[in-house]
Tab-separated table of C-alpha atoms and ligand atoms in Angstrom:
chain	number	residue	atom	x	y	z
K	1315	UNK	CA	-2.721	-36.739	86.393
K	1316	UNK	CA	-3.274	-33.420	88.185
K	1317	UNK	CA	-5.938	-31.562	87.232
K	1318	UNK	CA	-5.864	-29.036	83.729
K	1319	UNK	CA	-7.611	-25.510	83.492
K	1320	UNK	CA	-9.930	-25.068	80.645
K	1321	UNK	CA	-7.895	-22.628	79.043
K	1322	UNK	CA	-5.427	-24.892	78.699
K	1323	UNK	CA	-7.003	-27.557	77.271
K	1324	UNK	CA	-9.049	-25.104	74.926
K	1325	UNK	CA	-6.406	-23.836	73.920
K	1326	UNK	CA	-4.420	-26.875	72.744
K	1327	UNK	CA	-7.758	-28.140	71.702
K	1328	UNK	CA	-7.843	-24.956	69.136
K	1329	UNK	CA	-3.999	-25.748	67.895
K	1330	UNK	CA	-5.229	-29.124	67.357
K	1331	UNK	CA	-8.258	-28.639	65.659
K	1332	UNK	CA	-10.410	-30.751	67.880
K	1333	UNK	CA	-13.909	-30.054	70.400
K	1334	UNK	CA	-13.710	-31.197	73.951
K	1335	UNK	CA	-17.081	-32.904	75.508
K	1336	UNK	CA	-18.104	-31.620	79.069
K	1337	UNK	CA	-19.851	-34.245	79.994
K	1338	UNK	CA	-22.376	-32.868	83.396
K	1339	UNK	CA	-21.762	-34.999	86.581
K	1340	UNK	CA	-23.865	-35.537	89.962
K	1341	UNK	CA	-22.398	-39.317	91.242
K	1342	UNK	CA	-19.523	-41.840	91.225
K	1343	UNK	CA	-20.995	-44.023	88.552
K	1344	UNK	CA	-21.408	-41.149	86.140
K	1345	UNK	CA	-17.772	-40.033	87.110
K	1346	UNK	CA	-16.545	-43.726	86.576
K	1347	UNK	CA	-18.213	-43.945	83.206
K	1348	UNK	CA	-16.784	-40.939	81.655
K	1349	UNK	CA	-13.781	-41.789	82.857
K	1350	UNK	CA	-13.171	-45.500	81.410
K	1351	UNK	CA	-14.293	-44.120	78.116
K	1352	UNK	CA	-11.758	-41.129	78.573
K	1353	UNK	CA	-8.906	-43.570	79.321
K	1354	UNK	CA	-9.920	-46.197	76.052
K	1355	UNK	CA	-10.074	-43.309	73.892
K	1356	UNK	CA	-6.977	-41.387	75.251
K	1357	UNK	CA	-9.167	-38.094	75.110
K	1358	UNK	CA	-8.792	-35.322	77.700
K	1359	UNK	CA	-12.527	-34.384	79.431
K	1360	UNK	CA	-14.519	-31.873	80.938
K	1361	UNK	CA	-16.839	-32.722	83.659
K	1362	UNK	CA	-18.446	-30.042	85.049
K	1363	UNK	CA	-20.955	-29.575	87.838
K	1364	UNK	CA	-24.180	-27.762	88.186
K	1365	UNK	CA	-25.097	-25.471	91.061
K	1366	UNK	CA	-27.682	-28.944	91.497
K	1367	UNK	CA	-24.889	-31.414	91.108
K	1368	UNK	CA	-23.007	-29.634	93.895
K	1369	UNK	CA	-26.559	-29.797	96.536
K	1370	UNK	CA	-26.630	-33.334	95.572
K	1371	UNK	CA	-23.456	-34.811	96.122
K	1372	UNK	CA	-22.242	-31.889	97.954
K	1373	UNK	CA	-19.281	-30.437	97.085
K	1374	UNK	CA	-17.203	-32.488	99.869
K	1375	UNK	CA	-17.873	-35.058	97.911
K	1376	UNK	CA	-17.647	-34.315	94.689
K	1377	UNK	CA	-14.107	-32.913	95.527
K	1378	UNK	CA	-12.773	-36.244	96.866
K	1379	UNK	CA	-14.261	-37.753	93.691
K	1380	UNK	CA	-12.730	-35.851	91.389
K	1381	UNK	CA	-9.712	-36.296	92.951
K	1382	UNK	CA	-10.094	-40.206	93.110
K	1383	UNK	CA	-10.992	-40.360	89.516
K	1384	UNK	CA	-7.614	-38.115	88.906
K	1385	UNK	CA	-5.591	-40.967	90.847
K	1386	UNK	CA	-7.549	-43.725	88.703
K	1387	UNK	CA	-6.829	-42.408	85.783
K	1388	UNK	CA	-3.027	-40.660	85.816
K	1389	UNK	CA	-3.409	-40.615	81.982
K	1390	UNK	CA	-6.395	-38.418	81.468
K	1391	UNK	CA	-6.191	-34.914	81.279
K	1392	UNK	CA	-9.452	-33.781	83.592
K	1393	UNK	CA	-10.998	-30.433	83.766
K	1394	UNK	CA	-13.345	-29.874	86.908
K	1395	UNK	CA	-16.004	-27.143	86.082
K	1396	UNK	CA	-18.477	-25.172	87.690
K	1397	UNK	CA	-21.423	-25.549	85.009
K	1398	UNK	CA	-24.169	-22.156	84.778
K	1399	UNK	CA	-22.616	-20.024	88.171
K	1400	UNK	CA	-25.092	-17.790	88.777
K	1401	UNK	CA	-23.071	-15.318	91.014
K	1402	UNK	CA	-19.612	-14.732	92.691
K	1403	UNK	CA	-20.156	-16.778	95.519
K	1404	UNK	CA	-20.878	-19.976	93.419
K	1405	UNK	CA	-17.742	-19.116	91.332
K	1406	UNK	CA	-15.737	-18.552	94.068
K	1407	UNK	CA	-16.460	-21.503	95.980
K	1408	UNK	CA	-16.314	-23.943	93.303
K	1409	UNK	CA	-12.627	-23.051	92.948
K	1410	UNK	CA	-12.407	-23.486	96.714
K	1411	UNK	CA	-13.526	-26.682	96.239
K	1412	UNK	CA	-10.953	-27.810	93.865
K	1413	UNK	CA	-12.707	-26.639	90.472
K	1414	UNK	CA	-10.413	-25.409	88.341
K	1415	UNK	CA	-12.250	-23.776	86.259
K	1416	UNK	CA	-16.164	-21.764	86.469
K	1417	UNK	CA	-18.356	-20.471	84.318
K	1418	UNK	CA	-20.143	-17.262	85.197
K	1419	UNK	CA	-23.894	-17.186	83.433
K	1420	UNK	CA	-24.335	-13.939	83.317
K	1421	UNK	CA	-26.593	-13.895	80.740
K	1422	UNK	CA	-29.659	-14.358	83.679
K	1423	UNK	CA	-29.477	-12.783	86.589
K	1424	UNK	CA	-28.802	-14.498	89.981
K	1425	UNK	CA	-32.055	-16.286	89.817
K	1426	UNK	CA	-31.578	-17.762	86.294
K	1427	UNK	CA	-34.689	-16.720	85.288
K	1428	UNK	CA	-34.644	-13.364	84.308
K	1429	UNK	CA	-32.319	-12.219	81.008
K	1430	UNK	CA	-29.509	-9.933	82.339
K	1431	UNK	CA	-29.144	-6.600	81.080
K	1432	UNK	CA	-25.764	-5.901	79.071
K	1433	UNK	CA	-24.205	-4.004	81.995
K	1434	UNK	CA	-24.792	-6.516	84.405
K	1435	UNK	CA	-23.240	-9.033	82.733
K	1436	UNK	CA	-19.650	-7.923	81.754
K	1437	UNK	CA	-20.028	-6.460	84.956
K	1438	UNK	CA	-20.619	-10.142	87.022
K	1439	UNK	CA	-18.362	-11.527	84.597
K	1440	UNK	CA	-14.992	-9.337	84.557
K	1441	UNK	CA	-15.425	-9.201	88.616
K	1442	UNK	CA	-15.379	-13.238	88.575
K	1443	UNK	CA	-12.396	-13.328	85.895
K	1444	UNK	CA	-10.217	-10.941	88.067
K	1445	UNK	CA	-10.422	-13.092	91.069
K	1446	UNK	CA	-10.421	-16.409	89.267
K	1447	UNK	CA	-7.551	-15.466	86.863
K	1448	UNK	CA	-5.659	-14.312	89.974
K	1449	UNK	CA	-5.319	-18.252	90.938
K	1450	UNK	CA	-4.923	-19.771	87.523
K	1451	UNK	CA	-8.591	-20.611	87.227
K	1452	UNK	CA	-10.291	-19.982	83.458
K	1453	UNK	CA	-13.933	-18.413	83.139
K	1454	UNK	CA	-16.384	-19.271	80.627
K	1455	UNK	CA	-19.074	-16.315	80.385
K	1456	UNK	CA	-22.035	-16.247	78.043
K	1457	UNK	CA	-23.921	-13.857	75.909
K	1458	UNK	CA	-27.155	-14.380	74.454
K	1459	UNK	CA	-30.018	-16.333	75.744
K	1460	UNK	CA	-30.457	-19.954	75.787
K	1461	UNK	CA	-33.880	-21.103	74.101
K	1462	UNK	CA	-35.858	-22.252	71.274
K	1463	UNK	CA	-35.732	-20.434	68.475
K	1464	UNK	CA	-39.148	-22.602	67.427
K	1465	UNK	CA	-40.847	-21.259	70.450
K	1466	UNK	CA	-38.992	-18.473	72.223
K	1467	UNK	CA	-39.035	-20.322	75.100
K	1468	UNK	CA	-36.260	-22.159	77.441
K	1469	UNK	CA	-36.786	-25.682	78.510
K	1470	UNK	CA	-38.246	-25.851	81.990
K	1471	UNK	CA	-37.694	-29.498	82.800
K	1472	UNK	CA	-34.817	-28.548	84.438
K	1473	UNK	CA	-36.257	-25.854	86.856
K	1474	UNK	CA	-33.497	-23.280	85.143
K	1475	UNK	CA	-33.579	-21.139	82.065
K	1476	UNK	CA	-35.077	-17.857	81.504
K	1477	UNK	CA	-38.964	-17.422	81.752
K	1478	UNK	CA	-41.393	-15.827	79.368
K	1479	UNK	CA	-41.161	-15.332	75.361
K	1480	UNK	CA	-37.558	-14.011	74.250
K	1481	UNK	CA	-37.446	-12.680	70.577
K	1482	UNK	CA	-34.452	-13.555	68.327
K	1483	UNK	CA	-32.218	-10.791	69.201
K	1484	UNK	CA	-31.919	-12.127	72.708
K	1485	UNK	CA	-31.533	-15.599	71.458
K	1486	UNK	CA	-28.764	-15.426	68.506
K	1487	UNK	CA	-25.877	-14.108	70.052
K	1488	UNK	CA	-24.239	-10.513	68.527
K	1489	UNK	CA	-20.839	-10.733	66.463
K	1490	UNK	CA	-19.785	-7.450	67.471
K	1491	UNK	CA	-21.198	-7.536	70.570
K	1492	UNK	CA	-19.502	-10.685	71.688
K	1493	UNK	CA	-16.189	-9.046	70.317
K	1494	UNK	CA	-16.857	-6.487	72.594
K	1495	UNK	CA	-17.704	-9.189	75.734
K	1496	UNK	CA	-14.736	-10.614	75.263
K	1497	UNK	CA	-12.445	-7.390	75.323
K	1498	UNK	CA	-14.399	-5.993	78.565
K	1499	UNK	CA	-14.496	-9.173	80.577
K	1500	UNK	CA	-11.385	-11.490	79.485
K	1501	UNK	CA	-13.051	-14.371	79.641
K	1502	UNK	CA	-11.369	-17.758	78.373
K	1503	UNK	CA	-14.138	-18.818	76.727
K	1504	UNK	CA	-17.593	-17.362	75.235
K	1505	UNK	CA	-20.550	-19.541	75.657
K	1506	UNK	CA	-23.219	-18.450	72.802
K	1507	UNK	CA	-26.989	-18.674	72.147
K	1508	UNK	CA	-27.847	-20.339	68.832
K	1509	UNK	CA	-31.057	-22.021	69.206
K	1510	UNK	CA	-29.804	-24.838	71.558
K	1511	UNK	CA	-31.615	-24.906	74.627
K	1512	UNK	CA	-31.174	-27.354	77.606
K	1513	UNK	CA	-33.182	-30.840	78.088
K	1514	UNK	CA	-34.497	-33.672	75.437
K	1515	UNK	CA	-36.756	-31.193	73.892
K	1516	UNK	CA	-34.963	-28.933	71.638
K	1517	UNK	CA	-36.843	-29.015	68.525
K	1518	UNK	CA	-39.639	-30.529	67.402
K	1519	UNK	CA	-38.516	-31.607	64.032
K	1520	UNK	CA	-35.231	-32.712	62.680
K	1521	UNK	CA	-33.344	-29.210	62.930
K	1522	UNK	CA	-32.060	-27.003	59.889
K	1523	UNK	CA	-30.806	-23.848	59.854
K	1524	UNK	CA	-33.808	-21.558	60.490
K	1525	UNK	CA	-34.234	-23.418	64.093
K	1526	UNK	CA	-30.400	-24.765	64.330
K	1527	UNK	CA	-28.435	-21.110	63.417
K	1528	UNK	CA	-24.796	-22.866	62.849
K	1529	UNK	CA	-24.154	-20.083	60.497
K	1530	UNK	CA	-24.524	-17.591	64.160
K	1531	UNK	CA	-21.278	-19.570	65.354
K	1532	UNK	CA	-19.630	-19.190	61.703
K	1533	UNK	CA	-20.339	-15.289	61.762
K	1534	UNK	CA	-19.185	-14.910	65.751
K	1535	UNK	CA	-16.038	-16.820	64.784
K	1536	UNK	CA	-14.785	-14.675	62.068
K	1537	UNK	CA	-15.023	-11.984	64.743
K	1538	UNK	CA	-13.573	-13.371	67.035
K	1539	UNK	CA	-11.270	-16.159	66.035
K	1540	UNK	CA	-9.134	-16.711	69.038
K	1541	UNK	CA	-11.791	-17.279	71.337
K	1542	UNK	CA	-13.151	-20.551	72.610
K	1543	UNK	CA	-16.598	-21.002	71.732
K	1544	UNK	CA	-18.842	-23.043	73.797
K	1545	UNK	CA	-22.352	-24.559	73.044
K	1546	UNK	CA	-24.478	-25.591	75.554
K	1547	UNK	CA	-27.620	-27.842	74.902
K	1548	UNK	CA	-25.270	-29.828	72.626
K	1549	UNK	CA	-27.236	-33.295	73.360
K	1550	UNK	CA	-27.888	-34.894	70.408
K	1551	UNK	CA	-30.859	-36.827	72.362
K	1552	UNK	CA	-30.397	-39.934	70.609
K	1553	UNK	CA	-33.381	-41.940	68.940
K	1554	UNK	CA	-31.610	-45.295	69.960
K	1555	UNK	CA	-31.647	-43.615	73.204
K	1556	UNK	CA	-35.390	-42.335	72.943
K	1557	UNK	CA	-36.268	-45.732	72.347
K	1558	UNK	CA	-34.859	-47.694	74.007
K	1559	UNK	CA	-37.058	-45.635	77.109
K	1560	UNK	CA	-39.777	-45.393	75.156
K	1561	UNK	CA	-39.698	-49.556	74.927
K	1562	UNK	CA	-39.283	-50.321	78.558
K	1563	UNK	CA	-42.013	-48.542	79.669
K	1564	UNK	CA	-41.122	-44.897	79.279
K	1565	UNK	CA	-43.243	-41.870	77.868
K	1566	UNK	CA	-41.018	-39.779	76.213
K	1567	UNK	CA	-42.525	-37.794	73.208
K	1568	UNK	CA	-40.691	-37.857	69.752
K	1569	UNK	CA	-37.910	-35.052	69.914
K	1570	UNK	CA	-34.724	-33.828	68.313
K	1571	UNK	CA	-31.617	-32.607	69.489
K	1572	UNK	CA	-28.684	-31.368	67.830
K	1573	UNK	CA	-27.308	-33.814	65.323
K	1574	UNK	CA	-23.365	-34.931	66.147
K	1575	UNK	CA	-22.863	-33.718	62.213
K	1576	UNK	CA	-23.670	-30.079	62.878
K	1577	UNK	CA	-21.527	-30.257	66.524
K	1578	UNK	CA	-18.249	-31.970	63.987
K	1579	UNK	CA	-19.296	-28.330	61.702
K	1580	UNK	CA	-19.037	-26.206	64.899
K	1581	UNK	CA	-16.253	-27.712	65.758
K	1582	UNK	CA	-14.570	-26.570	62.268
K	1583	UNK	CA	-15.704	-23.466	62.634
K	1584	UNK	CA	-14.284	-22.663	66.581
K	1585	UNK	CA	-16.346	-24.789	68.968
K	1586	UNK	CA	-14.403	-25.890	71.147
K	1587	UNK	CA	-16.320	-26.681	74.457
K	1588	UNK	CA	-19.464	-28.851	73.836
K	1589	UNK	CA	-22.196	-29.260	76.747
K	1590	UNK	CA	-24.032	-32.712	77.203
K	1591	UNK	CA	-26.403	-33.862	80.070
K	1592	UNK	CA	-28.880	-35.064	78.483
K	1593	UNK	CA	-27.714	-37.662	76.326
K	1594	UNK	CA	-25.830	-39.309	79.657
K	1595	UNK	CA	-28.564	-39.343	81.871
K	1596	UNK	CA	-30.828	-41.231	79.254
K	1597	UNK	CA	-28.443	-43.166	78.548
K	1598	UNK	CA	-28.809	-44.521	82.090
K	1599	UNK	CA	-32.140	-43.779	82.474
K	1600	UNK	CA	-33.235	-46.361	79.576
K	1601	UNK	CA	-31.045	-49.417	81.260
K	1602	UNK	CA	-32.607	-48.447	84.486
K	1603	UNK	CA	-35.836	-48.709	82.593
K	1604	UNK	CA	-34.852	-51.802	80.560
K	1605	UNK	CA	-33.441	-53.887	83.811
K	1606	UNK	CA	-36.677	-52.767	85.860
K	1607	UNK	CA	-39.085	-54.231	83.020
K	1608	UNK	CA	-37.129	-57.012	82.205
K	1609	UNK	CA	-35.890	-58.284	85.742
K	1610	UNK	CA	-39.140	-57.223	87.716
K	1611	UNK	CA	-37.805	-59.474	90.471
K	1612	UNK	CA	-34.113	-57.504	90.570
K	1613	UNK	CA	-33.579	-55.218	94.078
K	1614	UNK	CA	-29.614	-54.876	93.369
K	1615	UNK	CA	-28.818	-51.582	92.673
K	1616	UNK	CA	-25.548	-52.732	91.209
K	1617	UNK	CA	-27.117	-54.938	88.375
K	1618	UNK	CA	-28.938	-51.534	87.374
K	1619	UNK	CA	-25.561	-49.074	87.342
K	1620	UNK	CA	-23.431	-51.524	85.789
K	1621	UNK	CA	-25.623	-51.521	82.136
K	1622	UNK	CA	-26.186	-48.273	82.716
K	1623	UNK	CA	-22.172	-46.997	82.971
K	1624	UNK	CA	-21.777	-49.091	80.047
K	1625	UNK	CA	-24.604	-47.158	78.056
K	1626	UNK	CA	-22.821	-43.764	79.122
K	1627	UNK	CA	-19.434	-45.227	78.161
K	1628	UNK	CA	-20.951	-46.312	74.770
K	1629	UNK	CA	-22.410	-42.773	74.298
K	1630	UNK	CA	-19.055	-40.567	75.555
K	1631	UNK	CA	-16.767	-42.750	73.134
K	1632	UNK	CA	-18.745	-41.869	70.363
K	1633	UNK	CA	-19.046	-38.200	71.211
K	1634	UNK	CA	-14.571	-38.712	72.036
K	1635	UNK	CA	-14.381	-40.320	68.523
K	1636	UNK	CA	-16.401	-37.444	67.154
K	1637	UNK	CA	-15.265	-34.310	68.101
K	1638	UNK	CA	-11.567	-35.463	67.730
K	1639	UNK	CA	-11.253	-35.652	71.470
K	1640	UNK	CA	-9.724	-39.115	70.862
K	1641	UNK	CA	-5.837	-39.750	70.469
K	1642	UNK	CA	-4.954	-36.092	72.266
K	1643	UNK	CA	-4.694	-36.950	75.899
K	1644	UNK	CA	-0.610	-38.283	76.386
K	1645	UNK	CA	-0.037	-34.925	74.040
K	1646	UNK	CA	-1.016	-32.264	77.344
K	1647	UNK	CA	1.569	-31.886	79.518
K	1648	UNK	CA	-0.689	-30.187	82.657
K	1649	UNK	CA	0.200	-26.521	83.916
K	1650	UNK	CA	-0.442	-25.904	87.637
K	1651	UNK	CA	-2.755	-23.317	88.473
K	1652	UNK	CA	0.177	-21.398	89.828
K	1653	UNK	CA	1.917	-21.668	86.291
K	1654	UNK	CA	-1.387	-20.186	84.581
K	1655	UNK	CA	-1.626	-17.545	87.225
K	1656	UNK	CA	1.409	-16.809	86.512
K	1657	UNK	CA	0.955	-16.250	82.723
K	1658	UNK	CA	-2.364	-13.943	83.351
K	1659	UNK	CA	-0.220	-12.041	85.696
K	1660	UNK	CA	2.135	-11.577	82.750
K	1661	UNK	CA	-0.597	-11.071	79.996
K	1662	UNK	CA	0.326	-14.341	77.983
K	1663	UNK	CA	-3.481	-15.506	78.367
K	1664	UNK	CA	-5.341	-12.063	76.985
K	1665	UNK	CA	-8.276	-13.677	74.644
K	1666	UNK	CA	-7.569	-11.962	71.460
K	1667	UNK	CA	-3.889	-13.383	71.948
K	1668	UNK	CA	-2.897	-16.386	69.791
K	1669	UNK	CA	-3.363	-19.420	71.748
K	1670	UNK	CA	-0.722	-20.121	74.068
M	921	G3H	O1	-27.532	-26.708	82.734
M	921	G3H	C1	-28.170	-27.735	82.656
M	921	G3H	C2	-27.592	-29.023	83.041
M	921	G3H	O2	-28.243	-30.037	82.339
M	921	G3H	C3	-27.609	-29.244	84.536
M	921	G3H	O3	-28.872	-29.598	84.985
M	921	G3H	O4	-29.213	-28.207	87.041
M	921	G3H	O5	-30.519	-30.324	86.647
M	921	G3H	O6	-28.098	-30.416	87.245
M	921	G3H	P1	-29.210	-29.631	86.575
M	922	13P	P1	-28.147	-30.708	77.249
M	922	13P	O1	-29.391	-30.561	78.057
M	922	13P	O2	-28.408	-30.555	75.787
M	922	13P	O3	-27.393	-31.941	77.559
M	922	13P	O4	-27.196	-29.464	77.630
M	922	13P	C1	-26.416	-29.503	78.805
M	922	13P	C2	-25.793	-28.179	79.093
M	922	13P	O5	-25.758	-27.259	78.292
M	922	13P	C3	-25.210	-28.020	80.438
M	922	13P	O6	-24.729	-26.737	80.665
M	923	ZN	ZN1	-25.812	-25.181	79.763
């Protein structure tokens, strides 16, 4: 199957009542994974790729994989996304290189390190919708900080994520304000800060709602009920998962992410995009771990991917089962990027317009 935009899989995802996983890729195995688990499940997918993904594989690459797993797998509805754009450029090429959809963080500025002022973000942000909307592509912005809301802190394990103590009104994202986000930028779909942050450590007991704020996303979505919410940090960092490491050899200190239960409640209540890295690369990480210990002898690289795609297939079929993902794929019948160009051109797409 040709490639889908976002906005149209959001938005049928939103008619349909259902979340969509967007499931963070960097290699073939990853890609494959996803995929085979897509195709059992007959669920539609994001995969998205980070500003790191794209340095690794290079975007070369990751184009002709994309494209390969399209031809594999003629059944599957498959969004490629630029994951946390940190300027124009980034945007820009991604779609260049095939994406078909980007998100613009402008919630940091171009280092993504420092929190953005207002201004500078539905500046960023309507610049990069103009231009992508212009070729069909969709835009996911975000306001509000990602971080702890135990700590004030972002995760640094992955390099990213703003430095320095942020207070609560940086990290739960504003109702009104996001109402007004939306109107100023046009974006297809509003990422939000709830107390999710990225990486395995998220909270450092099982979450509730003082460190969790699901009732944020209820509040944001009776402002703004057409409009795709997204929620990053959405790994559920599995203790299966964290053990499995943990028995093989690994150090990984008890943590909690975000429970599937409270994602299937966001979901209900306009979540429709649902960010996991995590969760897929310890899923591999542990049967790298596990084959290493248990076959010290074992130099085949390929007797170390092939438990670990199975892990990740394990792990995205349960997350396709989930959300509701499952069962929707044969039901999309894909627009070109021409075809949603065209409808932004006529005003068919605005965000506060019922879903098309
Ligand atoms: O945004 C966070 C994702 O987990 C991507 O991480 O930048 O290490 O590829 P990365
Ligand atoms: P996790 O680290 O929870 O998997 O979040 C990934 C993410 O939000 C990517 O943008
Ligand atoms: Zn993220």
């Amino acid at each position: 199957m040709a490639l889908v935009t976002l906005r149209q899989l959001l938005d049928h995802a939103a008619e349909n009542g259902y979340g969509v996983p967007a499931f963070n890729i960097n290699n073939m195995e990853q890609g494959l994974a996803i995929l085979r688990a897509a195709e059992a499940c007959d669920a539609p997918v994001i995969l998205q790729a980070s500003r790191g993904a794209r340095s690794y594989a290079g975007d070369i690459m990751l184009r002709h994989m994309v494209q390969a797993l399209a031809e594999m797998y003629p059944d599957v509805p498959i969004v490629m996304h630029q994951d946390h754009g940190n300027n124009e450029a980034t945007c820009l090429s991604a779609i260049r290189h095939g994406f078909t959809s980007v998100m613009m963080d402008g919630s940091l500025l171009a280092d993504m390190k420092t929190p953005a002022p207002w201004d500078y973000n539905v500046a960023i942000t309507a610049k990069v919708t103009e231009a992508a909307h212009a070729v069909g592509a969709s835009v996911e912005g975000e306001l509000g900080v990602l971080g702890s809301l135990e700590t004030g802190e972002a995760a640094a394990e992955d390099g990213s994520g703003a430095e320095g103590k942020l207070d609560h009104s940086q990290l739960l994202t504003d109702p009104n304000e996001a109402a007004e986000f939306v109107a100023l930028t046009q974006v297809d779909a509003l990422a939000i800060a709830c107390g999710t942050s990225h990486g395995a450590y998220k909270f450092s007991r099982q979450p509730d709602g003082e460190i969790l704020a699901m009732s944020r996303i209820a509040e944001i979505h009776a402002r703004i009920p057409n409009t795709h919410l997204v929620m990053h940090g959405s790994s559920s960092v599995p203790q299966y998962l964290q053990d499995l490491f943990n028995k093989h050899g690994g150090h990984m200190t008890q943590t909690w992410g975000v429970p599937v239960a409270e994602i299937e409640r966001g979901i209900k209540m306009g979540v429709r995009k649902v960010n996991i890295d995590t969760d897929c690369r310890m899923a591999m990480a542990a049967q790298f771990r596990r084959i290493a210990q248990e076959k010290p002898d074992e130099f085949d690289p390929r007797k170390f991917m092939v438990p670990a795609m199975a892990e990740l297939e394990t792990l995205v079929r349960d997350r396709f089962e989930r959300f509701g993902t499952a069962g929707q794929a044969h039901k999309i019948k894909p627009l070109s990027m021409d075809q949603m160009a065209a409808r932004y051109a006529k005003g068919a797409l605005a965000p506060t317009a019922k879903a098309a």
